[in-house]
Amino acid sequence: KFHRIALGGVRDEAELRGHRRTYIGSMPGNIMQALISMKVNNPVILLDEIDKLTRNAMFNPSGAMLELLDPEQNHTFKDHYINTPFDLSKVLFLCTCNDLNTIDRPLLDRMEVIDLSGYTVEEKLHIATTHLLPKQLKLHALQQPDLEQDGNPDAQGMSAEIADPSGLVTTQDKQGAPPLAEASLAECGPNAQGQLIVDAHHLPYIVGAEIFEPDLAERLSVGVAMGLGVTATGGQLL
């Protein structure tokens, strides 16, 4: 079985280890609650956004994560509420993060890091055409025979100029802009056959102006230097 635990903003290790029964409103931690809800001792637990754990002078939930993820220790994990050792060695923990630099080094040493590269423009184009566009068509009640799709040559321009980050969140947000038929109607109206045609020059009116400049290196003039910026979400020519 599978269970997801969101760690974004977690600042108290009691959310993972549970509260002692001496406190009013005490309850087991998120780990034991997940096991109780699934009623198995060998599930797959996704610890989402582990790099977003919050710590200060009083709280450091990363310390509790050390015992959870260390196979030499988690076979005697003790939740403060249950107060009985429990074997977590059969649980498969998967962690996700955007930036490894914000994770404590001792905690990172207990993980096996798998780097996943961002999507290329071709991959984003395929995913947008196969999954994201049908989702938006269904959301806005635009289905056949209301819409005829004659290829999708403009999606590549939108991916490179407006939704450049390596993920798909920006691409999906831009595709979820005002419905395509409504935006096209406001710009040019139907043609002589009563059809609404959306092409490349309608993109600025539908999803906004260009944010990124693709192929910047090919347009450099004499005396202008080119730089490369590399971040956790990809890179860009400067």
Short mmCIF file of C-alpha atoms in Angstrom, two decimals:
data_model
loop_
_atom_site.label_atom_id
_atom_site.label_comp_id
_atom_site.label_asym_id
_atom_site.label_seq_id
_atom_site.Cartn_x
_atom_site.Cartn_y
_atom_site.Cartn_z
CA LYS A 1 0.00 0.00 0.00
CA PHE A 2 1.01 3.60 -0.55
CA HIS A 3 0.76 6.69 1.65
CA ARG A 4 1.97 10.27 1.14
CA ILE A 5 3.12 12.57 3.93
CA ALA A 6 3.68 16.25 3.12
CA LEU A 7 6.63 17.66 5.07
CA GLY A 8 6.47 21.25 3.81
CA GLY A 9 6.47 23.60 6.79
CA VAL A 10 6.80 20.85 9.43
CA ARG A 11 8.77 22.36 12.31
CA ASP A 12 7.99 20.13 15.28
CA GLU A 13 9.38 16.62 15.54
CA ALA A 14 6.24 15.69 17.52
CA GLU A 15 4.35 15.67 14.21
CA LEU A 16 6.55 12.72 13.24
CA ARG A 17 7.13 11.10 16.63
CA GLY A 18 3.74 11.86 18.17
CA HIS A 19 2.80 13.69 21.38
CA ARG A 20 3.10 12.24 24.84
CA ARG A 21 -0.19 11.27 26.42
CA THR A 22 0.26 13.78 29.22
CA TYR A 23 -0.72 16.58 26.77
CA ILE A 24 -4.32 17.43 25.99
CA GLY A 25 -5.19 16.49 22.43
CA SER A 26 -2.17 14.23 22.04
CA MET A 27 -2.12 11.79 19.13
CA PRO A 28 0.31 9.48 17.32
CA GLY A 29 2.74 10.95 14.81
CA ASN A 30 2.20 10.99 11.07
CA ILE A 31 4.22 7.80 10.57
CA MET A 32 2.19 5.69 12.98
CA GLN A 33 -1.06 7.25 11.78
CA ALA A 34 -0.17 6.16 8.25
CA LEU A 35 0.52 2.59 9.38
CA ILE A 36 -2.71 2.48 11.39
CA SER A 37 -4.77 3.71 8.44
CA MET A 38 -3.20 1.19 6.01
CA LYS A 39 -3.16 -1.70 8.49
CA VAL A 40 0.10 -3.10 7.09
CA ASN A 41 3.70 -2.94 8.32
CA ASN A 42 5.42 -2.88 4.90
CA PRO A 43 3.89 0.01 2.92
CA VAL A 44 5.54 2.54 0.62
CA ILE A 45 5.55 5.95 2.32
CA LEU A 46 6.35 9.06 0.30
CA LEU A 47 7.94 11.86 2.33
CA ASP A 48 7.14 14.76 0.03
CA GLU A 49 9.25 17.95 -0.01
CA ILE A 50 11.73 16.82 2.62
CA ASP A 51 13.88 19.86 1.84
CA LYS A 52 11.05 22.12 3.11
CA LEU A 53 11.40 21.01 6.73
CA THR A 54 11.54 24.04 9.01
CA ARG A 55 13.90 24.26 11.95
CA ASN A 56 14.80 26.87 14.55
CA ALA A 57 16.56 27.08 17.92
CA MET A 58 13.85 24.99 19.63
CA PHE A 59 12.71 22.51 16.97
CA ASN A 60 14.63 20.38 14.48
CA PRO A 61 12.47 17.72 12.81
CA SER A 62 15.47 16.60 10.74
CA GLY A 63 16.76 14.89 13.88
CA ALA A 64 13.65 12.68 14.02
CA MET A 65 14.05 11.90 10.32
CA LEU A 66 17.50 10.46 11.04
CA GLU A 67 16.03 7.55 12.99
CA LEU A 68 13.23 7.05 10.47
CA LEU A 69 15.53 6.66 7.48
CA ASP A 70 18.44 4.86 9.13
CA PRO A 71 17.99 1.07 8.72
CA GLU A 72 20.28 0.53 11.70
CA GLN A 73 17.89 2.41 14.00
CA ASN A 74 14.35 2.34 12.64
CA HIS A 75 13.71 -1.28 13.72
CA THR A 76 13.18 0.11 17.24
CA PHE A 77 11.32 3.31 16.37
CA LYS A 78 9.33 4.53 19.37
CA ASP A 79 6.37 6.85 18.92
CA HIS A 80 5.82 9.09 21.96
CA TYR A 81 2.08 8.40 22.02
CA ILE A 82 2.26 4.61 21.61
CA ASN A 83 5.43 4.40 23.72
CA THR A 84 6.32 0.97 22.35
CA PRO A 85 9.14 0.14 19.92
CA PHE A 86 7.90 -0.58 16.41
CA ASP A 87 9.85 -2.13 13.54
CA LEU A 88 9.95 0.23 10.51
CA SER A 89 12.66 -1.69 8.67
CA LYS A 90 10.07 -3.21 6.29
CA VAL A 91 8.75 0.21 5.26
CA LEU A 92 10.04 1.64 1.99
CA PHE A 93 10.55 5.40 2.38
CA LEU A 94 10.71 7.57 -0.74
CA CYS A 95 11.68 11.23 -0.35
CA THR A 96 11.29 14.06 -2.84
CA CYS A 97 13.03 17.43 -2.87
CA ASN A 98 13.89 20.30 -5.19
CA ASP A 99 17.20 21.36 -3.65
CA LEU A 100 19.67 19.08 -1.86
CA ASN A 101 21.54 22.04 -0.37
CA THR A 102 18.80 22.68 2.21
CA ILE A 103 18.90 19.12 3.61
CA ASP A 104 21.09 18.44 6.64
CA ARG A 105 24.23 16.55 5.66
CA PRO A 106 23.79 13.71 8.21
CA LEU A 107 20.26 13.18 6.91
CA LEU A 108 21.39 13.26 3.30
CA ASP A 109 24.04 10.62 4.04
CA ARG A 110 21.27 8.17 4.94
CA MET A 111 19.62 8.52 1.55
CA GLU A 112 20.39 7.16 -1.87
CA VAL A 113 20.05 10.16 -4.18
CA ILE A 114 18.49 9.69 -7.61
CA ASP A 115 18.76 12.80 -9.78
CA LEU A 116 15.92 13.27 -12.25
CA SER A 117 16.62 15.69 -15.08
CA GLY A 118 13.98 18.14 -16.25
CA TYR A 119 11.85 17.63 -19.32
CA THR A 120 13.14 18.68 -22.71
CA VAL A 121 11.01 20.82 -25.01
CA GLU A 122 10.09 17.74 -27.07
CA GLU A 123 9.05 15.79 -23.95
CA LYS A 124 6.99 18.70 -22.66
CA LEU A 125 5.34 19.02 -26.05
CA HIS A 126 4.39 15.33 -26.06
CA ILE A 127 3.05 15.44 -22.47
CA ALA A 128 1.11 18.64 -23.15
CA THR A 129 -0.48 17.20 -26.28
CA THR A 130 -1.23 13.77 -24.81
CA HIS A 131 -2.28 14.64 -21.25
CA LEU A 132 -2.53 18.35 -20.43
CA LEU A 133 -4.51 19.51 -23.47
CA PRO A 134 -7.22 16.81 -23.14
CA LYS A 135 -7.50 17.71 -19.46
CA GLN A 136 -8.09 21.39 -20.29
CA LEU A 137 -10.56 20.49 -23.05
CA LYS A 138 -12.59 18.46 -20.58
CA LEU A 139 -12.34 21.17 -17.92
CA HIS A 140 -13.68 23.85 -20.29
CA ALA A 141 -16.24 21.54 -21.94
CA LEU A 142 -14.52 21.80 -25.35
CA GLN A 143 -14.96 18.44 -26.99
CA GLN A 144 -15.54 17.09 -30.46
CA PRO A 145 -17.18 18.26 -32.65
CA ASP A 146 -16.74 21.64 -30.89
CA LEU A 147 -12.98 21.64 -31.48
CA GLU A 148 -10.87 20.38 -34.34
CA GLN A 149 -7.13 20.12 -33.69
CA ASP A 150 -4.92 20.61 -36.74
CA GLY A 151 -1.60 19.54 -35.28
CA ASN A 152 -0.05 21.47 -32.41
CA PRO A 153 2.88 23.47 -33.82
CA ASP A 154 2.43 26.38 -31.41
CA ALA A 155 2.83 24.32 -28.24
CA GLN A 156 6.61 24.17 -28.73
CA GLY A 157 6.78 27.96 -28.86
CA MET A 158 4.71 28.22 -25.70
CA SER A 159 6.96 25.69 -23.92
CA ALA A 160 10.17 27.51 -24.88
CA GLU A 161 9.09 31.17 -24.62
CA ILE A 162 6.45 31.23 -21.89
CA ALA A 163 6.88 28.03 -19.82
CA ASP A 164 10.64 27.51 -19.90
CA PRO A 165 11.21 25.88 -16.44
CA SER A 166 12.11 22.21 -16.56
CA GLY A 167 8.90 21.03 -14.90
CA LEU A 168 5.32 21.06 -16.16
CA VAL A 169 3.62 23.30 -13.58
CA THR A 170 4.05 26.49 -15.61
CA THR A 171 3.01 24.75 -18.83
CA GLN A 172 -0.17 23.47 -17.21
CA ASP A 173 -0.95 26.87 -15.68
CA LYS A 174 -0.55 28.56 -19.05
CA GLN A 175 -2.74 25.99 -20.76
CA GLY A 176 -5.30 26.62 -18.05
CA ALA A 177 -5.49 30.31 -18.97
CA PRO A 178 -8.88 31.68 -20.25
CA PRO A 179 -10.53 29.10 -22.52
CA LEU A 180 -8.98 29.04 -25.97
CA ALA A 181 -12.26 29.53 -27.79
CA GLU A 182 -13.21 32.56 -25.67
CA ALA A 183 -9.78 34.16 -26.07
CA SER A 184 -9.76 33.59 -29.83
CA LEU A 185 -13.28 34.99 -30.16
CA ALA A 186 -12.32 38.13 -28.25
CA GLU A 187 -9.30 38.64 -30.51
CA CYS A 188 -10.47 37.88 -34.05
CA GLY A 189 -13.92 36.32 -33.93
CA PRO A 190 -15.09 33.46 -36.15
CA ASN A 191 -14.14 33.22 -39.80
CA ALA A 192 -16.53 33.06 -42.76
CA GLN A 193 -17.35 29.43 -41.97
CA GLY A 194 -18.12 30.26 -38.33
CA GLN A 195 -14.96 28.58 -37.06
CA LEU A 196 -12.59 29.90 -34.40
CA ILE A 197 -8.97 29.49 -35.43
CA VAL A 198 -6.17 29.81 -32.85
CA ASP A 199 -2.60 30.08 -34.13
CA ALA A 200 0.79 31.45 -33.06
CA HIS A 201 -0.06 35.15 -33.13
CA HIS A 202 -2.95 34.56 -30.68
CA LEU A 203 -0.65 33.17 -27.95
CA PRO A 204 0.21 36.60 -26.41
CA TYR A 205 -3.52 37.32 -25.99
CA ILE A 206 -4.23 33.91 -24.45
CA VAL A 207 -1.26 33.09 -22.19
CA GLY A 208 0.53 36.46 -21.95
CA ALA A 209 3.72 37.94 -23.34
CA GLU A 210 6.95 36.03 -23.80
CA ILE A 211 8.97 35.62 -20.60
CA PHE A 212 12.03 33.76 -21.88
CA GLU A 213 14.13 34.30 -24.98
CA PRO A 214 15.03 31.02 -26.71
CA ASP A 215 18.12 30.83 -28.91
CA LEU A 216 19.59 33.91 -27.27
CA ALA A 217 23.14 32.87 -28.17
CA GLU A 218 22.35 32.99 -31.88
CA ARG A 219 21.31 36.65 -31.69
CA LEU A 220 24.28 38.05 -29.78
CA SER A 221 25.92 41.10 -31.31
CA VAL A 222 29.61 42.01 -31.32
CA GLY A 223 30.86 43.06 -27.89
CA VAL A 224 28.16 41.23 -25.91
CA ALA A 225 29.31 38.38 -23.64
CA MET A 226 27.24 35.28 -23.01
CA GLY A 227 26.86 33.62 -19.63
CA LEU A 228 25.22 30.43 -18.37
CA GLY A 229 23.13 30.32 -15.22
CA VAL A 230 22.60 26.91 -13.58
CA THR A 231 20.00 26.42 -10.86
CA ALA A 232 18.22 23.53 -9.17
CA THR A 233 15.40 23.80 -11.73
CA GLY A 234 17.55 23.95 -14.86
CA GLY A 235 19.71 26.50 -16.64
CA GLN A 236 19.46 29.53 -18.86
CA LEU A 237 21.67 31.67 -21.05
CA LEU A 238 22.28 35.13 -19.58
#
